[in-house]
Amino acid sequence: MSEPRYNVPGLERGLRVLQLFDRHRKVLGAAEMARALAIPRSTAFRLAQTLEHLGYLHREGDAYRVGPAVLRLGFEYLASLELTDLARPILERLRDESGCSAQLVIRDGRDVVVVLKAAAPSTFASNVNVGTRMPAHATILGRVLLCDADDRTLAALYPESALPQVSAKSPESVAELKRLLREDRARGYAVSESFFEQGISAVAAPVRNETGAIVAAISITVQRPTLEPADLRERLAQQVLRSAGELSHQLNYRPAAAA
């Protein structure tokens, strides 16, 4: 793929430096940046210093971590989403009806990102907050968001023969992921019982836009290893489905028109 005509190499390199940081690489030195981007160490150092000056990186000795300016950008972006404005009262109502924390997530490549949360008053301290990223293949949130992905999309996202094992229950291959997606698609929602995190259960359903495409997912999180008895699971599933359907309707999704 050719470079865009008006591409600015210095800006691109600076952004690629920021993209190196994730939950596993929280602190990086100039030498690590240089190796990862295949650029001279002096160039990586100048890029890091520039980003530090602008607040996007914070220096700790000879290394750097993401600075507060990145966080501001992220929250400004989330605040600008019409989706979050429409979803906020729906999530709050879902939280009040179910007694569980409710989340709205979108997909970013192979990850899902929490963009809105309505926390339930509880002693349970969830580590899922706005901005939290989780692997799509290993969570029901990601599976719901991938339910309308075709084989070509899945192959592009997961070209490897074996998928990363995030938990004991996460799918080991794309074939196994596809099987789970077929089941979720047929059910219309997904249920997790200690699937991603031991002792935590969840229910998630897709949010669709006017074309019928899945653009987000709504979920609730429960501090219990299973959703037993069955009537509890059914009640929570119906509450999540109603909430996802309401948000879809506000995004002009009409099943007949989309079909």
PDB file of C-alpha atoms in Angstrom:
ATOM      1  CA  MET A   1       0.000   0.000   0.000  1.00  0.00           C
ATOM      2  CA  SER A   2       1.498   3.349  -1.066  1.00  0.00           C
ATOM      3  CA  GLU A   3       2.028   6.207   1.377  1.00  0.00           C
ATOM      4  CA  PRO A   4      -0.608   8.978   1.342  1.00  0.00           C
ATOM      5  CA  ARG A   5       0.417  11.866  -0.900  1.00  0.00           C
ATOM      6  CA  TYR A   6       0.548  14.404   1.912  1.00  0.00           C
ATOM      7  CA  ASN A   7       1.904  12.095   4.608  1.00  0.00           C
ATOM      8  CA  VAL A   8       4.068  13.838   7.232  1.00  0.00           C
ATOM      9  CA  PRO A   9       6.784  11.326   8.280  1.00  0.00           C
ATOM     10  CA  GLY A  10       7.697  13.087  11.527  1.00  0.00           C
ATOM     11  CA  LEU A  11       4.094  13.244  12.699  1.00  0.00           C
ATOM     12  CA  GLU A  12       3.559   9.608  11.735  1.00  0.00           C
ATOM     13  CA  ARG A  13       6.622   8.533  13.721  1.00  0.00           C
ATOM     14  CA  GLY A  14       5.470  10.469  16.756  1.00  0.00           C
ATOM     15  CA  LEU A  15       2.056   8.838  16.671  1.00  0.00           C
ATOM     16  CA  ARG A  16       3.638   5.424  16.202  1.00  0.00           C
ATOM     17  CA  VAL A  17       5.701   6.034  19.331  1.00  0.00           C
ATOM     18  CA  LEU A  18       2.492   6.603  21.301  1.00  0.00           C
ATOM     19  CA  GLN A  19       0.986   3.444  19.800  1.00  0.00           C
ATOM     20  CA  LEU A  20       3.827   1.395  21.284  1.00  0.00           C
ATOM     21  CA  PHE A  21       2.430   1.867  24.794  1.00  0.00           C
ATOM     22  CA  ASP A  22      -0.193  -0.584  26.020  1.00  0.00           C
ATOM     23  CA  ARG A  23      -1.145  -2.501  29.154  1.00  0.00           C
ATOM     24  CA  HIS A  24       1.924  -4.722  28.779  1.00  0.00           C
ATOM     25  CA  ARG A  25       4.396  -1.996  27.762  1.00  0.00           C
ATOM     26  CA  LYS A  26       3.715   0.811  30.197  1.00  0.00           C
ATOM     27  CA  VAL A  27       7.279   2.126  30.331  1.00  0.00           C
ATOM     28  CA  LEU A  28       9.670   2.341  27.360  1.00  0.00           C
ATOM     29  CA  GLY A  29      13.132   3.761  26.797  1.00  0.00           C
ATOM     30  CA  ALA A  30      14.361   5.439  23.620  1.00  0.00           C
ATOM     31  CA  ALA A  31      16.327   2.321  22.670  1.00  0.00           C
ATOM     32  CA  GLU A  32      13.200   0.140  22.879  1.00  0.00           C
ATOM     33  CA  MET A  33      11.258   2.660  20.799  1.00  0.00           C
ATOM     34  CA  ALA A  34      14.014   2.713  18.200  1.00  0.00           C
ATOM     35  CA  ARG A  35      14.081  -1.093  17.931  1.00  0.00           C
ATOM     36  CA  ALA A  36      10.291  -1.371  17.706  1.00  0.00           C
ATOM     37  CA  LEU A  37      10.028   1.252  14.957  1.00  0.00           C
ATOM     38  CA  ALA A  38      13.308   0.441  13.188  1.00  0.00           C
ATOM     39  CA  ILE A  39      14.553   4.031  13.485  1.00  0.00           C
ATOM     40  CA  PRO A  40      17.819   5.482  14.830  1.00  0.00           C
ATOM     41  CA  ARG A  41      17.996   5.813  18.596  1.00  0.00           C
ATOM     42  CA  SER A  42      18.724   9.545  18.274  1.00  0.00           C
ATOM     43  CA  THR A  43      15.508   9.971  16.294  1.00  0.00           C
ATOM     44  CA  ALA A  44      13.525   8.048  18.900  1.00  0.00           C
ATOM     45  CA  PHE A  45      15.037  10.212  21.649  1.00  0.00           C
ATOM     46  CA  ARG A  46      14.071  13.447  19.847  1.00  0.00           C
ATOM     47  CA  LEU A  47      10.549  12.171  19.252  1.00  0.00           C
ATOM     48  CA  ALA A  48      10.187  11.193  22.912  1.00  0.00           C
ATOM     49  CA  GLN A  49      11.466  14.584  24.084  1.00  0.00           C
ATOM     50  CA  THR A  50       9.008  16.383  21.807  1.00  0.00           C
ATOM     51  CA  LEU A  51       6.123  14.277  23.061  1.00  0.00           C
ATOM     52  CA  GLU A  52       7.253  14.886  26.632  1.00  0.00           C
ATOM     53  CA  HIS A  53       7.281  18.654  26.025  1.00  0.00           C
ATOM     54  CA  LEU A  54       3.684  18.464  24.754  1.00  0.00           C
ATOM     55  CA  GLY A  55       2.562  16.337  27.709  1.00  0.00           C
ATOM     56  CA  TYR A  56       1.935  13.140  25.764  1.00  0.00           C
ATOM     57  CA  LEU A  57       4.820  11.337  27.474  1.00  0.00           C
ATOM     58  CA  HIS A  58       6.122  11.582  31.022  1.00  0.00           C
ATOM     59  CA  ARG A  59       9.801  10.924  31.721  1.00  0.00           C
ATOM     60  CA  GLU A  60      10.916   8.600  34.507  1.00  0.00           C
ATOM     61  CA  GLY A  61      14.700   8.430  34.595  1.00  0.00           C
ATOM     62  CA  ASP A  62      15.819   7.170  31.203  1.00  0.00           C
ATOM     63  CA  ALA A  63      12.388   5.847  30.256  1.00  0.00           C
ATOM     64  CA  TYR A  64       8.945   7.219  29.425  1.00  0.00           C
ATOM     65  CA  ARG A  65       5.329   6.434  30.160  1.00  0.00           C
ATOM     66  CA  VAL A  66       2.142   7.866  28.678  1.00  0.00           C
ATOM     67  CA  GLY A  67       1.419  11.398  29.892  1.00  0.00           C
ATOM     68  CA  PRO A  68      -1.855  13.093  30.888  1.00  0.00           C
ATOM     69  CA  ALA A  69      -2.340  14.760  27.489  1.00  0.00           C
ATOM     70  CA  VAL A  70      -3.113  11.345  25.964  1.00  0.00           C
ATOM     71  CA  LEU A  71      -5.759  10.773  28.627  1.00  0.00           C
ATOM     72  CA  ARG A  72      -7.311  14.164  27.915  1.00  0.00           C
ATOM     73  CA  LEU A  73      -7.501  13.340  24.222  1.00  0.00           C
ATOM     74  CA  GLY A  74      -9.135  10.008  24.976  1.00  0.00           C
ATOM     75  CA  PHE A  75     -11.788  11.462  27.249  1.00  0.00           C
ATOM     76  CA  GLU A  76     -12.486  14.324  24.843  1.00  0.00           C
ATOM     77  CA  TYR A  77     -13.006  11.764  22.101  1.00  0.00           C
ATOM     78  CA  LEU A  78     -15.348   9.678  24.238  1.00  0.00           C
ATOM     79  CA  ALA A  79     -17.258  12.793  25.274  1.00  0.00           C
ATOM     80  CA  SER A  80     -17.705  13.747  21.621  1.00  0.00           C
ATOM     81  CA  LEU A  81     -19.415  10.479  20.723  1.00  0.00           C
ATOM     82  CA  GLU A  82     -23.135  10.844  20.132  1.00  0.00           C
ATOM     83  CA  LEU A  83     -23.338   7.199  21.102  1.00  0.00           C
ATOM     84  CA  THR A  84     -22.347   7.858  24.709  1.00  0.00           C
ATOM     85  CA  ASP A  85     -24.846  10.707  25.070  1.00  0.00           C
ATOM     86  CA  LEU A  86     -27.669   8.504  23.858  1.00  0.00           C
ATOM     87  CA  ALA A  87     -26.516   5.512  25.910  1.00  0.00           C
ATOM     88  CA  ARG A  88     -26.020   7.212  29.285  1.00  0.00           C
ATOM     89  CA  PRO A  89     -29.675   7.237  30.488  1.00  0.00           C
ATOM     90  CA  ILE A  90     -30.200   3.752  29.069  1.00  0.00           C
ATOM     91  CA  LEU A  91     -27.203   2.353  30.975  1.00  0.00           C
ATOM     92  CA  GLU A  92     -28.263   4.077  34.170  1.00  0.00           C
ATOM     93  CA  ARG A  93     -31.755   2.622  33.879  1.00  0.00           C
ATOM     94  CA  LEU A  94     -30.313  -0.835  33.165  1.00  0.00           C
ATOM     95  CA  ARG A  95     -28.098  -0.547  36.239  1.00  0.00           C
ATOM     96  CA  ASP A  96     -31.058   0.448  38.418  1.00  0.00           C
ATOM     97  CA  GLU A  97     -33.287  -2.344  37.075  1.00  0.00           C
ATOM     98  CA  SER A  98     -30.694  -5.103  37.273  1.00  0.00           C
ATOM     99  CA  GLY A  99     -28.713  -3.941  40.299  1.00  0.00           C
ATOM    100  CA  CYS A 100     -25.541  -4.609  38.272  1.00  0.00           C
ATOM    101  CA  SER A 101     -22.879  -2.392  36.767  1.00  0.00           C
ATOM    102  CA  ALA A 102     -23.594  -1.675  33.099  1.00  0.00           C
ATOM    103  CA  GLN A 103     -21.093  -0.903  30.337  1.00  0.00           C
ATOM    104  CA  LEU A 104     -21.066   0.303  26.744  1.00  0.00           C
ATOM    105  CA  VAL A 105     -18.154  -0.912  24.613  1.00  0.00           C
ATOM    106  CA  ILE A 106     -16.916  -0.483  21.062  1.00  0.00           C
ATOM    107  CA  ARG A 107     -14.343  -2.478  19.086  1.00  0.00           C
ATOM    108  CA  ASP A 108     -10.926  -1.118  18.157  1.00  0.00           C
ATOM    109  CA  GLY A 109      -9.247  -3.748  16.005  1.00  0.00           C
ATOM    110  CA  ARG A 110      -8.591  -6.803  18.136  1.00  0.00           C
ATOM    111  CA  ASP A 111      -9.608  -5.036  21.355  1.00  0.00           C
ATOM    112  CA  VAL A 112     -12.836  -3.853  22.904  1.00  0.00           C
ATOM    113  CA  VAL A 113     -12.821  -0.486  24.678  1.00  0.00           C
ATOM    114  CA  VAL A 114     -15.183   0.558  27.466  1.00  0.00           C
ATOM    115  CA  VAL A 115     -16.538   4.000  26.512  1.00  0.00           C
ATOM    116  CA  LEU A 116     -19.246   4.383  29.166  1.00  0.00           C
ATOM    117  CA  LYS A 117     -20.028   2.808  32.513  1.00  0.00           C
ATOM    118  CA  ALA A 118     -22.874   3.044  35.021  1.00  0.00           C
ATOM    119  CA  ALA A 119     -21.484   1.612  38.254  1.00  0.00           C
ATOM    120  CA  ALA A 120     -23.778  -0.115  40.735  1.00  0.00           C
ATOM    121  CA  PRO A 121     -23.487   0.823  44.434  1.00  0.00           C
ATOM    122  CA  SER A 122     -21.635  -2.219  45.716  1.00  0.00           C
ATOM    123  CA  THR A 123     -18.632  -3.312  47.721  1.00  0.00           C
ATOM    124  CA  PHE A 124     -17.506  -5.098  44.568  1.00  0.00           C
ATOM    125  CA  ALA A 125     -14.704  -3.019  43.022  1.00  0.00           C
ATOM    126  CA  SER A 126     -14.653  -3.798  39.315  1.00  0.00           C
ATOM    127  CA  ASN A 127     -11.424  -3.208  37.407  1.00  0.00           C
ATOM    128  CA  VAL A 128     -13.450  -2.445  34.265  1.00  0.00           C
ATOM    129  CA  ASN A 129     -13.623   1.318  33.846  1.00  0.00           C
ATOM    130  CA  VAL A 130     -13.940   3.827  31.019  1.00  0.00           C
ATOM    131  CA  GLY A 131     -10.901   3.367  28.786  1.00  0.00           C
ATOM    132  CA  THR A 132     -10.318  -0.270  29.789  1.00  0.00           C
ATOM    133  CA  ARG A 133      -9.238  -2.400  26.826  1.00  0.00           C
ATOM    134  CA  MET A 134      -9.786  -6.151  26.625  1.00  0.00           C
ATOM    135  CA  PRO A 135      -9.017  -8.731  23.912  1.00  0.00           C
ATOM    136  CA  ALA A 136     -12.065  -9.146  21.688  1.00  0.00           C
ATOM    137  CA  HIS A 137     -11.706 -12.888  21.075  1.00  0.00           C
ATOM    138  CA  ALA A 138     -11.507 -13.712  24.797  1.00  0.00           C
ATOM    139  CA  THR A 139     -14.538 -11.742  26.024  1.00  0.00           C
ATOM    140  CA  ILE A 140     -18.255 -11.981  25.314  1.00  0.00           C
ATOM    141  CA  LEU A 141     -18.198  -8.231  24.644  1.00  0.00           C
ATOM    142  CA  GLY A 142     -15.774  -8.818  21.805  1.00  0.00           C
ATOM    143  CA  ARG A 143     -17.722 -11.803  20.536  1.00  0.00           C
ATOM    144  CA  VAL A 144     -20.916  -9.757  20.387  1.00  0.00           C
ATOM    145  CA  LEU A 145     -19.066  -7.047  18.448  1.00  0.00           C
ATOM    146  CA  LEU A 146     -17.649  -9.667  16.068  1.00  0.00           C
ATOM    147  CA  CYS A 147     -20.967 -11.401  15.423  1.00  0.00           C
ATOM    148  CA  ASP A 148     -21.440  -9.775  12.026  1.00  0.00           C
ATOM    149  CA  ALA A 149     -17.797 -10.204  10.950  1.00  0.00           C
ATOM    150  CA  ASP A 150     -17.347 -12.371   7.864  1.00  0.00           C
ATOM    151  CA  ASP A 151     -14.574 -14.915   7.311  1.00  0.00           C
ATOM    152  CA  ARG A 152     -12.372 -12.388   5.509  1.00  0.00           C
ATOM    153  CA  THR A 153     -12.616  -9.903   8.380  1.00  0.00           C
ATOM    154  CA  LEU A 154     -11.809 -12.577  10.965  1.00  0.00           C
ATOM    155  CA  ALA A 155      -8.859 -13.823   8.907  1.00  0.00           C
ATOM    156  CA  ALA A 156      -7.462 -10.292   8.691  1.00  0.00           C
ATOM    157  CA  LEU A 157      -7.885  -9.758  12.437  1.00  0.00           C
ATOM    158  CA  TYR A 158      -6.503 -13.159  13.437  1.00  0.00           C
ATOM    159  CA  PRO A 159      -4.019 -14.450  10.847  1.00  0.00           C
ATOM    160  CA  GLU A 160      -2.211 -16.637  13.387  1.00  0.00           C
ATOM    161  CA  SER A 161      -2.965 -20.343  13.739  1.00  0.00           C
ATOM    162  CA  ALA A 162      -3.434 -20.187  17.518  1.00  0.00           C
ATOM    163  CA  LEU A 163      -5.184 -17.383  19.397  1.00  0.00           C
ATOM    164  CA  PRO A 164      -3.621 -15.867  22.537  1.00  0.00           C
ATOM    165  CA  GLN A 165      -4.777 -17.705  25.656  1.00  0.00           C
ATOM    166  CA  VAL A 166      -6.087 -15.027  27.999  1.00  0.00           C
ATOM    167  CA  SER A 167      -8.031 -17.389  30.250  1.00  0.00           C
ATOM    168  CA  ALA A 168      -8.656 -21.104  30.533  1.00  0.00           C
ATOM    169  CA  LYS A 169     -11.920 -20.753  28.588  1.00  0.00           C
ATOM    170  CA  SER A 170     -10.852 -18.386  25.804  1.00  0.00           C
ATOM    171  CA  PRO A 171     -10.951 -19.941  22.301  1.00  0.00           C
ATOM    172  CA  GLU A 172      -7.689 -21.457  21.139  1.00  0.00           C
ATOM    173  CA  SER A 173      -8.291 -21.059  17.388  1.00  0.00           C
ATOM    174  CA  VAL A 174     -10.271 -19.013  14.884  1.00  0.00           C
ATOM    175  CA  ALA A 175     -12.371 -22.107  14.168  1.00  0.00           C
ATOM    176  CA  GLU A 176     -13.373 -22.311  17.836  1.00  0.00           C
ATOM    177  CA  LEU A 177     -14.059 -18.563  17.881  1.00  0.00           C
ATOM    178  CA  LYS A 178     -16.327 -18.940  14.841  1.00  0.00           C
ATOM    179  CA  ARG A 179     -18.262 -21.691  16.615  1.00  0.00           C
ATOM    180  CA  LEU A 180     -18.842 -19.420  19.612  1.00  0.00           C
ATOM    181  CA  LEU A 181     -19.884 -16.579  17.302  1.00  0.00           C
ATOM    182  CA  ARG A 182     -22.444 -18.815  15.581  1.00  0.00           C
ATOM    183  CA  GLU A 183     -23.938 -19.720  18.964  1.00  0.00           C
ATOM    184  CA  ASP A 184     -24.011 -16.086  20.098  1.00  0.00           C
ATOM    185  CA  ARG A 185     -25.558 -15.004  16.779  1.00  0.00           C
ATOM    186  CA  ALA A 186     -28.302 -17.606  17.035  1.00  0.00           C
ATOM    187  CA  ARG A 187     -29.038 -16.692  20.661  1.00  0.00           C
ATOM    188  CA  GLY A 188     -29.009 -12.942  20.008  1.00  0.00           C
ATOM    189  CA  TYR A 189     -26.829 -12.248  23.030  1.00  0.00           C
ATOM    190  CA  ALA A 190     -23.849 -13.715  24.877  1.00  0.00           C
ATOM    191  CA  VAL A 191     -23.412 -14.993  28.421  1.00  0.00           C
ATOM    192  CA  SER A 192     -20.160 -15.300  30.358  1.00  0.00           C
ATOM    193  CA  GLU A 193     -19.892 -17.345  33.530  1.00  0.00           C
ATOM    194  CA  SER A 194     -16.299 -17.061  34.756  1.00  0.00           C
ATOM    195  CA  PHE A 195     -15.289 -17.037  31.066  1.00  0.00           C
ATOM    196  CA  PHE A 196     -12.866 -14.102  31.132  1.00  0.00           C
ATOM    197  CA  GLU A 197     -12.407 -13.620  34.869  1.00  0.00           C
ATOM    198  CA  GLN A 198     -13.003 -16.243  37.551  1.00  0.00           C
ATOM    199  CA  GLY A 199     -16.002 -15.482  39.772  1.00  0.00           C
ATOM    200  CA  ILE A 200     -17.409 -12.830  37.414  1.00  0.00           C
ATOM    201  CA  SER A 201     -20.405 -13.349  35.131  1.00  0.00           C
ATOM    202  CA  ALA A 202     -21.753 -11.058  32.425  1.00  0.00           C
ATOM    203  CA  VAL A 203     -24.446 -10.715  29.790  1.00  0.00           C
ATOM    204  CA  ALA A 204     -23.948  -8.705  26.580  1.00  0.00           C
ATOM    205  CA  ALA A 205     -26.064  -7.797  23.560  1.00  0.00           C
ATOM    206  CA  PRO A 206     -25.294  -5.957  20.305  1.00  0.00           C
ATOM    207  CA  VAL A 207     -26.206  -2.378  19.415  1.00  0.00           C
ATOM    208  CA  ARG A 208     -26.910  -1.781  15.701  1.00  0.00           C
ATOM    209  CA  ASN A 209     -27.092   1.321  13.521  1.00  0.00           C
ATOM    210  CA  GLU A 210     -29.474   2.171  10.688  1.00  0.00           C
ATOM    211  CA  THR A 211     -27.755  -0.266   8.309  1.00  0.00           C
ATOM    212  CA  GLY A 212     -27.976  -3.154  10.765  1.00  0.00           C
ATOM    213  CA  ALA A 213     -24.230  -3.145  11.440  1.00  0.00           C
ATOM    214  CA  ILE A 214     -23.096  -3.838  15.008  1.00  0.00           C
ATOM    215  CA  VAL A 215     -21.475  -0.632  16.295  1.00  0.00           C
ATOM    216  CA  ALA A 216     -21.366  -1.265  20.060  1.00  0.00           C
ATOM    217  CA  ALA A 217     -22.376  -3.672  22.797  1.00  0.00           C
ATOM    218  CA  ILE A 218     -24.161  -3.218  26.104  1.00  0.00           C
ATOM    219  CA  SER A 219     -23.375  -5.497  29.011  1.00  0.00           C
ATOM    220  CA  ILE A 220     -23.894  -5.989  32.706  1.00  0.00           C
ATOM    221  CA  THR A 221     -21.367  -7.479  35.119  1.00  0.00           C
ATOM    222  CA  VAL A 222     -22.264  -9.622  38.124  1.00  0.00           C
ATOM    223  CA  GLN A 223     -20.003 -10.718  40.971  1.00  0.00           C
ATOM    224  CA  ARG A 224     -20.925 -14.398  40.942  1.00  0.00           C
ATOM    225  CA  PRO A 225     -19.366 -17.428  39.189  1.00  0.00           C
ATOM    226  CA  THR A 226     -22.624 -18.525  37.515  1.00  0.00           C
ATOM    227  CA  LEU A 227     -25.987 -16.995  36.651  1.00  0.00           C
ATOM    228  CA  GLU A 228     -28.080 -19.595  38.394  1.00  0.00           C
ATOM    229  CA  PRO A 229     -30.971 -20.185  38.713  1.00  0.00           C
ATOM    230  CA  ALA A 230     -32.035 -20.093  35.063  1.00  0.00           C
ATOM    231  CA  ASP A 231     -34.732 -17.471  35.649  1.00  0.00           C
ATOM    232  CA  LEU A 232     -32.049 -15.045  36.864  1.00  0.00           C
ATOM    233  CA  ARG A 233     -30.079 -15.539  33.652  1.00  0.00           C
ATOM    234  CA  GLU A 234     -33.219 -15.049  31.568  1.00  0.00           C
ATOM    235  CA  ARG A 235     -34.260 -11.907  33.461  1.00  0.00           C
ATOM    236  CA  LEU A 236     -30.830 -10.293  33.083  1.00  0.00           C
ATOM    237  CA  ALA A 237     -30.632 -11.282  29.413  1.00  0.00           C
ATOM    238  CA  GLN A 238     -34.008  -9.702  28.673  1.00  0.00           C
ATOM    239  CA  GLN A 239     -33.026  -6.504  30.471  1.00  0.00           C
ATOM    240  CA  VAL A 240     -29.795  -6.240  28.481  1.00  0.00           C
ATOM    241  CA  LEU A 241     -31.588  -7.038  25.203  1.00  0.00           C
ATOM    242  CA  ARG A 242     -34.198  -4.347  25.866  1.00  0.00           C
ATOM    243  CA  SER A 243     -31.499  -1.785  26.598  1.00  0.00           C
ATOM    244  CA  ALA A 244     -29.494  -2.690  23.490  1.00  0.00           C
ATOM    245  CA  GLY A 245     -32.695  -2.590  21.435  1.00  0.00           C
ATOM    246  CA  GLU A 246     -33.597   0.838  22.773  1.00  0.00           C
ATOM    247  CA  LEU A 247     -30.187   2.269  21.926  1.00  0.00           C
ATOM    248  CA  SER A 248     -30.314   0.628  18.487  1.00  0.00           C
ATOM    249  CA  HIS A 249     -33.698   2.243  17.888  1.00  0.00           C
ATOM    250  CA  GLN A 250     -32.273   5.652  18.802  1.00  0.00           C
ATOM    251  CA  LEU A 251     -29.530   5.015  16.227  1.00  0.00           C
ATOM    252  CA  ASN A 252     -32.328   4.539  13.657  1.00  0.00           C
ATOM    253  CA  TYR A 253     -32.034   0.768  13.470  1.00  0.00           C
ATOM    254  CA  ARG A 254     -35.219  -0.726  12.089  1.00  0.00           C
ATOM    255  CA  PRO A 255     -34.975  -4.511  11.596  1.00  0.00           C
ATOM    256  CA  ALA A 256     -37.228  -4.601   8.545  1.00  0.00           C
ATOM    257  CA  ALA A 257     -35.432  -1.723   6.828  1.00  0.00           C
ATOM    258  CA  ALA A 258     -31.988  -3.150   7.640  1.00  0.00           C
ATOM    259  CA  ALA A 259     -32.994  -6.555   6.267  1.00  0.00           C
TER     260      ALA A 259
END
